[in-house]
Tab-separated table of C-alpha atoms and ligand atoms in Angstrom:
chain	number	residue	atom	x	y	z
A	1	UNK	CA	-33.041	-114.727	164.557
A	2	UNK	CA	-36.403	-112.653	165.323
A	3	UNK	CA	-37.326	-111.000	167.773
A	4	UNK	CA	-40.766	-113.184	168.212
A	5	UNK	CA	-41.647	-116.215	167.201
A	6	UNK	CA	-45.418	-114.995	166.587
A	7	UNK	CA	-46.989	-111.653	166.007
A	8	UNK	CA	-50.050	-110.089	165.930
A	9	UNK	CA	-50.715	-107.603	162.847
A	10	UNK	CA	-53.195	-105.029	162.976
A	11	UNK	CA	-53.569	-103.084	159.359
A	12	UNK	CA	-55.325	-100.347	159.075
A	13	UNK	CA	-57.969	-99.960	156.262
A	14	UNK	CA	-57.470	-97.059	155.541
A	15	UNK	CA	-53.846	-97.002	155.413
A	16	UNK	CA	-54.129	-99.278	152.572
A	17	UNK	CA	-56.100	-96.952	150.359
A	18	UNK	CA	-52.792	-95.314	149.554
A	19	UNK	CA	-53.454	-91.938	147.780
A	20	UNK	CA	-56.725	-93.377	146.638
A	21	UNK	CA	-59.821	-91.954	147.914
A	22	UNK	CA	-61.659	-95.345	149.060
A	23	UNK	CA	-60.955	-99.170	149.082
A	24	UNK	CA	-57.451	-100.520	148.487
A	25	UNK	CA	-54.664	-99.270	146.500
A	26	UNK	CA	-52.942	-102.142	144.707
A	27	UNK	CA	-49.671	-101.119	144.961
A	28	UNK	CA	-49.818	-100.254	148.438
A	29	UNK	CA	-51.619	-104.002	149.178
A	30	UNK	CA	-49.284	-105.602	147.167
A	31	UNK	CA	-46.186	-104.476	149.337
A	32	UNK	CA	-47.842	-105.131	152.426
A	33	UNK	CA	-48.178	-108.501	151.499
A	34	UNK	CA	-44.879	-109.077	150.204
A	35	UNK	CA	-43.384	-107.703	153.611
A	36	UNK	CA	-45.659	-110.178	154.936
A	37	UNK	CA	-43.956	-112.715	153.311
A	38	UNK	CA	-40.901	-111.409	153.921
A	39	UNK	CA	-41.352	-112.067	158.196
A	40	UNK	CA	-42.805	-115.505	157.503
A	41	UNK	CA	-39.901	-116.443	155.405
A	42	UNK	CA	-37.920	-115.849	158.586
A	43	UNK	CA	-40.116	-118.406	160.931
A	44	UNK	CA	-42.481	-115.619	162.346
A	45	UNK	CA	-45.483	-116.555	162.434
A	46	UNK	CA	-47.951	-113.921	161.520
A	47	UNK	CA	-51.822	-112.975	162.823
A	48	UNK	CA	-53.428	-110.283	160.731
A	49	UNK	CA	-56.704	-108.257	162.183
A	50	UNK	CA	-57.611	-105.342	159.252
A	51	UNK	CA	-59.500	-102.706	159.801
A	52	UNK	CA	-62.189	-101.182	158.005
A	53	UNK	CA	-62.112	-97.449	158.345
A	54	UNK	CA	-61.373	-97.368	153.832
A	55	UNK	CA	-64.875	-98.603	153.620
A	56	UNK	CA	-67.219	-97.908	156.369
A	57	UNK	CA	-66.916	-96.754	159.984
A	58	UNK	CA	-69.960	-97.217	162.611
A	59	UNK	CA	-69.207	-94.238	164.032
A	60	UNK	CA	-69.887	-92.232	160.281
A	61	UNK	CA	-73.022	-94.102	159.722
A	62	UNK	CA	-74.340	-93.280	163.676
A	63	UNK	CA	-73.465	-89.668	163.313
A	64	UNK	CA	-75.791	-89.954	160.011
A	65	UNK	CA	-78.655	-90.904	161.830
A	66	UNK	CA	-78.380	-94.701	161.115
A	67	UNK	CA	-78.601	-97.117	164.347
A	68	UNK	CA	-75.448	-97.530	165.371
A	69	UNK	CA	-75.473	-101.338	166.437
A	70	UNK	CA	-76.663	-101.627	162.503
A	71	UNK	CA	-74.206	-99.356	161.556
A	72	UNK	CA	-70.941	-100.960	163.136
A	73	UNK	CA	-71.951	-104.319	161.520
A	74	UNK	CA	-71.730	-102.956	158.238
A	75	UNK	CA	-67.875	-102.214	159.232
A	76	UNK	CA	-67.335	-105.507	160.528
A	77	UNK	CA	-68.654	-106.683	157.096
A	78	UNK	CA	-66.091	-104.383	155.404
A	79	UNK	CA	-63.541	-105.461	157.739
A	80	UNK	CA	-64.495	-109.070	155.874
A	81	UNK	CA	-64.222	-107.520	152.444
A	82	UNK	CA	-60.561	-106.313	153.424
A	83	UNK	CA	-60.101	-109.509	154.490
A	84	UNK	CA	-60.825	-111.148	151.364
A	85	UNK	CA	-58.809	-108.882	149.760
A	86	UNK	CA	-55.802	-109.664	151.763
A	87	UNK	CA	-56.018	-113.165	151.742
A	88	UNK	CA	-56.169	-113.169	148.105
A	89	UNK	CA	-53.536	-110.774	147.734
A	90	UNK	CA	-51.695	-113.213	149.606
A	91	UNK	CA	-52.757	-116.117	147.206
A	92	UNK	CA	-51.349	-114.326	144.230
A	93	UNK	CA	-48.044	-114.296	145.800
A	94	UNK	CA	-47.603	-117.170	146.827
A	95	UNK	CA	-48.618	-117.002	150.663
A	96	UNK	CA	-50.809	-119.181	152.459
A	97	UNK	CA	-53.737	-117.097	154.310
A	98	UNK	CA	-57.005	-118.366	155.849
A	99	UNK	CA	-59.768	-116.383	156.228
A	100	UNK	CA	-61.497	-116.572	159.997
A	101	UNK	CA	-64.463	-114.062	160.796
A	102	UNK	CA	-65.957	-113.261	164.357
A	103	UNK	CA	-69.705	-113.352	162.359
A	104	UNK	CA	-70.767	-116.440	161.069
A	105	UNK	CA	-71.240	-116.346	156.912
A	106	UNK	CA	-70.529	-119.459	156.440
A	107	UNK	CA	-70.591	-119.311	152.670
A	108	UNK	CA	-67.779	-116.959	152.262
A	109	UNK	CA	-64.910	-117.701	155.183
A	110	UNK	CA	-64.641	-120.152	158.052
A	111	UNK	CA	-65.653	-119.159	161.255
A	112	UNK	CA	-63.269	-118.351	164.290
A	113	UNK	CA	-62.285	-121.037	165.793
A	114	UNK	CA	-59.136	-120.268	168.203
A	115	UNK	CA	-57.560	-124.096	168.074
A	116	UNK	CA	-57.943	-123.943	164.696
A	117	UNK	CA	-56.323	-120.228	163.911
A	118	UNK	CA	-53.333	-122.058	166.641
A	119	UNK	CA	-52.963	-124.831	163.979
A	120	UNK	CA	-52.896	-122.608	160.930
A	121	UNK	CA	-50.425	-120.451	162.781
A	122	UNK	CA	-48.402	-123.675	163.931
A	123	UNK	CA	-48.342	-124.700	160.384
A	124	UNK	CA	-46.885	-121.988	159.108
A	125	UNK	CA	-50.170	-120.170	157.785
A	126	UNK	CA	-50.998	-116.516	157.976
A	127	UNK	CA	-54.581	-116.460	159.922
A	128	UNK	CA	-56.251	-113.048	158.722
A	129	UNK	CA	-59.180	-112.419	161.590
A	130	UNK	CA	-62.201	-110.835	159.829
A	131	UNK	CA	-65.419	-109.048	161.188
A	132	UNK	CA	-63.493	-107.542	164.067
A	133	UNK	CA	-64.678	-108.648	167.656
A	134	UNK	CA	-68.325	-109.824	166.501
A	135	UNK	CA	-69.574	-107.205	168.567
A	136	UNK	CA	-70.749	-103.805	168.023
A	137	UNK	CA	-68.987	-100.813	169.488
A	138	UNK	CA	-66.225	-101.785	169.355
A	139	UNK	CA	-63.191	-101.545	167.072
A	140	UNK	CA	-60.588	-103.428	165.227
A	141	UNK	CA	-57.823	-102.233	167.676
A	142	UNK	CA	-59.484	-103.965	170.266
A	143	UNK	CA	-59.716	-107.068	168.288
A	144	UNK	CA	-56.149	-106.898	167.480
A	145	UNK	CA	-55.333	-106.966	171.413
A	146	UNK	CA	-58.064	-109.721	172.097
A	147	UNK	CA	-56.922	-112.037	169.086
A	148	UNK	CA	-53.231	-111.349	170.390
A	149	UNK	CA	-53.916	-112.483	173.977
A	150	UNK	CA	-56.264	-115.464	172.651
A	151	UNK	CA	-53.713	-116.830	170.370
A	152	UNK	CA	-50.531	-116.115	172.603
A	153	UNK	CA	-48.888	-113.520	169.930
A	154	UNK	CA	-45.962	-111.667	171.487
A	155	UNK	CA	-46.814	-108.073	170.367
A	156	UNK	CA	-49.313	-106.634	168.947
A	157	UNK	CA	-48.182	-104.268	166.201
A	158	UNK	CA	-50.099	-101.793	164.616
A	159	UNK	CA	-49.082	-100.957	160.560
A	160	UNK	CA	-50.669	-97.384	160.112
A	161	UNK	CA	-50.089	-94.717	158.679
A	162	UNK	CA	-48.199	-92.883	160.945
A	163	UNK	CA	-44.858	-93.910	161.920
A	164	UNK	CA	-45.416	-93.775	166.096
A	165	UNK	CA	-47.791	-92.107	168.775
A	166	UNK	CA	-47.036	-88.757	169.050
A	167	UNK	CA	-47.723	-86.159	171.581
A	168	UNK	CA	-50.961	-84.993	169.688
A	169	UNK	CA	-52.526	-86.138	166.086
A	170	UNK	CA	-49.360	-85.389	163.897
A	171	UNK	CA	-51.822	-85.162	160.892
A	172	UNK	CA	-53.277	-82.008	162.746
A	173	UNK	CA	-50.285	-80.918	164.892
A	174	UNK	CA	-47.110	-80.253	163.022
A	175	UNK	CA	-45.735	-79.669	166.564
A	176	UNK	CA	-46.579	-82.939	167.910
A	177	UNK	CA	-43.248	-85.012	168.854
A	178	UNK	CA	-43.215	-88.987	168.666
A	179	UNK	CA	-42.795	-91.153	171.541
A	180	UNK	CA	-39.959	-93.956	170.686
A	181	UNK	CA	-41.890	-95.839	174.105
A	182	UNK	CA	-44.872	-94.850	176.474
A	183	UNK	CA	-46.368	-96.829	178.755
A	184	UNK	CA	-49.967	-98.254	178.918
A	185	UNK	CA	-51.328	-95.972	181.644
A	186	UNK	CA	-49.675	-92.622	180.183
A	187	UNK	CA	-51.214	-93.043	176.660
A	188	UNK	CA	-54.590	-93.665	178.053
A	189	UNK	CA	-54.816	-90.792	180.571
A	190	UNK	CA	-52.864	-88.323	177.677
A	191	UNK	CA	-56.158	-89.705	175.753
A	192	UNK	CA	-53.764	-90.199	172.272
A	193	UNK	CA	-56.190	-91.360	170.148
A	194	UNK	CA	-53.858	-93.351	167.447
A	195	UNK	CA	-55.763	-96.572	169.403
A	196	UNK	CA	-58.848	-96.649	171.600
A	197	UNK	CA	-58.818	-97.459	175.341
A	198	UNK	CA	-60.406	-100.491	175.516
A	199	UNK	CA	-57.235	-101.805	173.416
A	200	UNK	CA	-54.665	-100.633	175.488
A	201	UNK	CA	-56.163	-101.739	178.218
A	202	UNK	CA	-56.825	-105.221	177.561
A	203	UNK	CA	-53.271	-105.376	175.825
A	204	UNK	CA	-51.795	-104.142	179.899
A	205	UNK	CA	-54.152	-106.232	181.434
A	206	UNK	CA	-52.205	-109.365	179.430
A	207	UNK	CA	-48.576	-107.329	179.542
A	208	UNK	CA	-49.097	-107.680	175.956
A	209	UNK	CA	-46.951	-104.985	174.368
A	210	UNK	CA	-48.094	-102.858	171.341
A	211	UNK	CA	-45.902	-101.205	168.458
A	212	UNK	CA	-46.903	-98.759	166.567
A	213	UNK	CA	-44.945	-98.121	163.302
A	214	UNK	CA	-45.519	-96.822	159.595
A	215	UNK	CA	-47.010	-99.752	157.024
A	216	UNK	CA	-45.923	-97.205	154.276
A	217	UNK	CA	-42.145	-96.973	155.336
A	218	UNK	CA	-40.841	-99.950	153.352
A	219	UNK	CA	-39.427	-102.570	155.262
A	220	UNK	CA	-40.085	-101.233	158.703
A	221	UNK	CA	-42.172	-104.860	159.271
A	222	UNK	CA	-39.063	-106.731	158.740
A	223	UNK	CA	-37.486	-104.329	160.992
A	224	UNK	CA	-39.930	-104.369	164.020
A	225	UNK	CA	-39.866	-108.262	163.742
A	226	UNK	CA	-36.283	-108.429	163.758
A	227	UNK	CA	-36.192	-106.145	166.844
A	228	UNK	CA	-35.024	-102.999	165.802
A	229	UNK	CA	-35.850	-99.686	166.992
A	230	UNK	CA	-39.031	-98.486	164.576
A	231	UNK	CA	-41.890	-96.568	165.507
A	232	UNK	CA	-43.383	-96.293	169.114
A	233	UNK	CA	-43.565	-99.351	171.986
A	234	UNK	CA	-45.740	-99.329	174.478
A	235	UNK	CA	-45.547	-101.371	177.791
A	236	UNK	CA	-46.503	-101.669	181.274
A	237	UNK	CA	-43.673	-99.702	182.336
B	301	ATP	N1	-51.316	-89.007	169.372
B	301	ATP	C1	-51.357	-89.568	168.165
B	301	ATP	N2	-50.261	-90.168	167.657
B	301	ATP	C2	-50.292	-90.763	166.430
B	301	ATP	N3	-51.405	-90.798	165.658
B	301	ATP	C3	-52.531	-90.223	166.122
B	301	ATP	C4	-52.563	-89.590	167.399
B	301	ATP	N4	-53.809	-89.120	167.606
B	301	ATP	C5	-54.545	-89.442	166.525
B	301	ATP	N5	-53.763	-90.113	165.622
B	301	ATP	C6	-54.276	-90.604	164.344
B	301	ATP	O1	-54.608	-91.966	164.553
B	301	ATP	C7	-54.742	-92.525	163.274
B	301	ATP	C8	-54.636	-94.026	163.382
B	301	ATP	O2	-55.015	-94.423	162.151
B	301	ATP	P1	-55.617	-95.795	161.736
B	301	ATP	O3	-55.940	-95.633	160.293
B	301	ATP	O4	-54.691	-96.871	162.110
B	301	ATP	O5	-56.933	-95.895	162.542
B	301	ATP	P2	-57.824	-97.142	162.704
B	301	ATP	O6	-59.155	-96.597	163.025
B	301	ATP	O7	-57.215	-98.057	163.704
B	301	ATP	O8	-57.745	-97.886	161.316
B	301	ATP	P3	-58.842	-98.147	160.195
B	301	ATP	O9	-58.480	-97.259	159.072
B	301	ATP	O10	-58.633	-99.552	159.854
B	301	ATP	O11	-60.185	-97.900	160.757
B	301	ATP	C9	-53.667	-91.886	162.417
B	301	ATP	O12	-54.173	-91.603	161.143
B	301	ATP	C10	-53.296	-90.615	163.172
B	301	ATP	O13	-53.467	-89.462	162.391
B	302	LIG	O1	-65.177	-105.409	166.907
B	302	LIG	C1	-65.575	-104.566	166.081
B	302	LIG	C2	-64.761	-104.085	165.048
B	302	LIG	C3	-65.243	-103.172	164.149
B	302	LIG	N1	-66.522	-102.729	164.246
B	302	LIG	C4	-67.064	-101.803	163.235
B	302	LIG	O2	-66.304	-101.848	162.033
B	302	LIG	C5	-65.783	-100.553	161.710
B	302	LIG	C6	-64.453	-100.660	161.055
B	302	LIG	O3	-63.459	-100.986	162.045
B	302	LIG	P1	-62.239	-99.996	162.356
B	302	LIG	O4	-61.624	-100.483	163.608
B	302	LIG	O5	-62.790	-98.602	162.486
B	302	LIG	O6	-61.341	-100.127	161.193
B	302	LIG	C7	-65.821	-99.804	163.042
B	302	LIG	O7	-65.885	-98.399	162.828
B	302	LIG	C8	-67.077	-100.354	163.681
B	302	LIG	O8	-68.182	-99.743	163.115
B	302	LIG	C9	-67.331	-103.171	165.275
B	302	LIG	O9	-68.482	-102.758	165.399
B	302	LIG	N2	-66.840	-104.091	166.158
């Protein structure tokens, strides 16, 4: 028995670089999907939003001079590449993935339609949500919390590459200790920036939890979904 019935996936892009220096690592893809599978095999059904920080952030083309409106739809596009990726990762074995993206190119994937992603979720489908929110400045951690609240996921669980919110960025603190739970209001005000604050926010606004766990730990997916302790949860209280 899992722990919810439906879940909302954030992956990080660049996470699934691996050791590579840019785009996606097949090995590393390849696992993800098959732990993936793994959850849906157990009647969970399963949400994805991907990031696109292994291709292009807004924020690095802004800082170059570049508009930054222009700028973050060029990561929303490589949020749609990832996508793509995913989905066809998922094709190879064996999974059944639809493609939706916040920006219409209507050539390439189907729009977002929310009954629809409900259907392909009801059905057993893995929905992978492209092109972030549609909007500029934002990111794909806040379209992981809005696509959780708009198609009633449970949690919203972020696979990165870090296994939990710590006190400070363990990449750059060796001292910084993990949290196994925090609440909403303490991780914005420490200003832990594993996830912006328009995330958390919406996600306590909708008492939508978030966990935060290591995609490179195998099996910790399986784990989360089946309710054991992994990584860092975050609640109202
Ligand atoms: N307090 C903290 N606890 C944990 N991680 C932190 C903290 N502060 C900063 N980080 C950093 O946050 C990063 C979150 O990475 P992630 O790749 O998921 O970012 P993202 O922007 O959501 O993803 P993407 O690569 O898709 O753009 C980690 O690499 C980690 O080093
Ligand atoms: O709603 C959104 C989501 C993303 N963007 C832009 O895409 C890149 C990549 O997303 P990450 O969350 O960093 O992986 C982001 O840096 C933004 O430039 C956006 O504009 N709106």
């Amino acid at each position: 028995m899992t722990a919810y019935n439906r879940i909302l996936l954030k992956l990080s892009g660049e996470a699934l670089m691996g050791d590579d220096a840019f785009g996606i690592n097949h090995d590393v893809i390849t696992r993800t999907v098959q732990e993936i599978g793994d959850v849906t095999a157990l009647g969970c059904q399963v949400a994805v939003v991907i990031g696109g920080g292994n291709i292009f952030r807004g924020v690095a083309g802004g800082s170059k001079g570049m508009d930054r409106a222009t700028a973050d739809y060029m990561g929303m596009l490589a949020t749609v590449m990832n996508a793509l990726a995913l989905a066809d990762c998922m094709r190879v074995n064996g999974i059944t993935a639809r493609v939706m993206s916040a920006i219409s190119i209507d050539q390439v994937v189907e729009p977002y339609v929310r009954p629809k992603a409900l259907q392909y979720l009801e059905e057993g489908k893995v929905v992978v949500f492209g092109a972030g929110t549609g909007n500029p400045f934002f990111t794909t951690d806040t379209a992981a919390a809005l696509r959780g609240a708009e198609v009633g996921a449970q949690v919203v669980l972020k696979a990165t590459k870090v296994d939990g919110i710590y006190t400070a960025d363990p990449k750059k603190d060796p001292q910084a200790r993990r949290y196994d739970t925090i609440t909403f209001d303490e991780a914005m005000s420490r200003n832990l920036q594993v996830m912006d604050a328009t995330a958390f926010a919406l996600c306590r606004d909708q008492n939508l939890p978030i966990r935060v766990f290591s995609i490179l730990k195998p099996g910790a997916l399986r784990r989360v979904v089946m309710g054991e302790a992994e990584g860092t949860l975050v609640t109202q209280h």
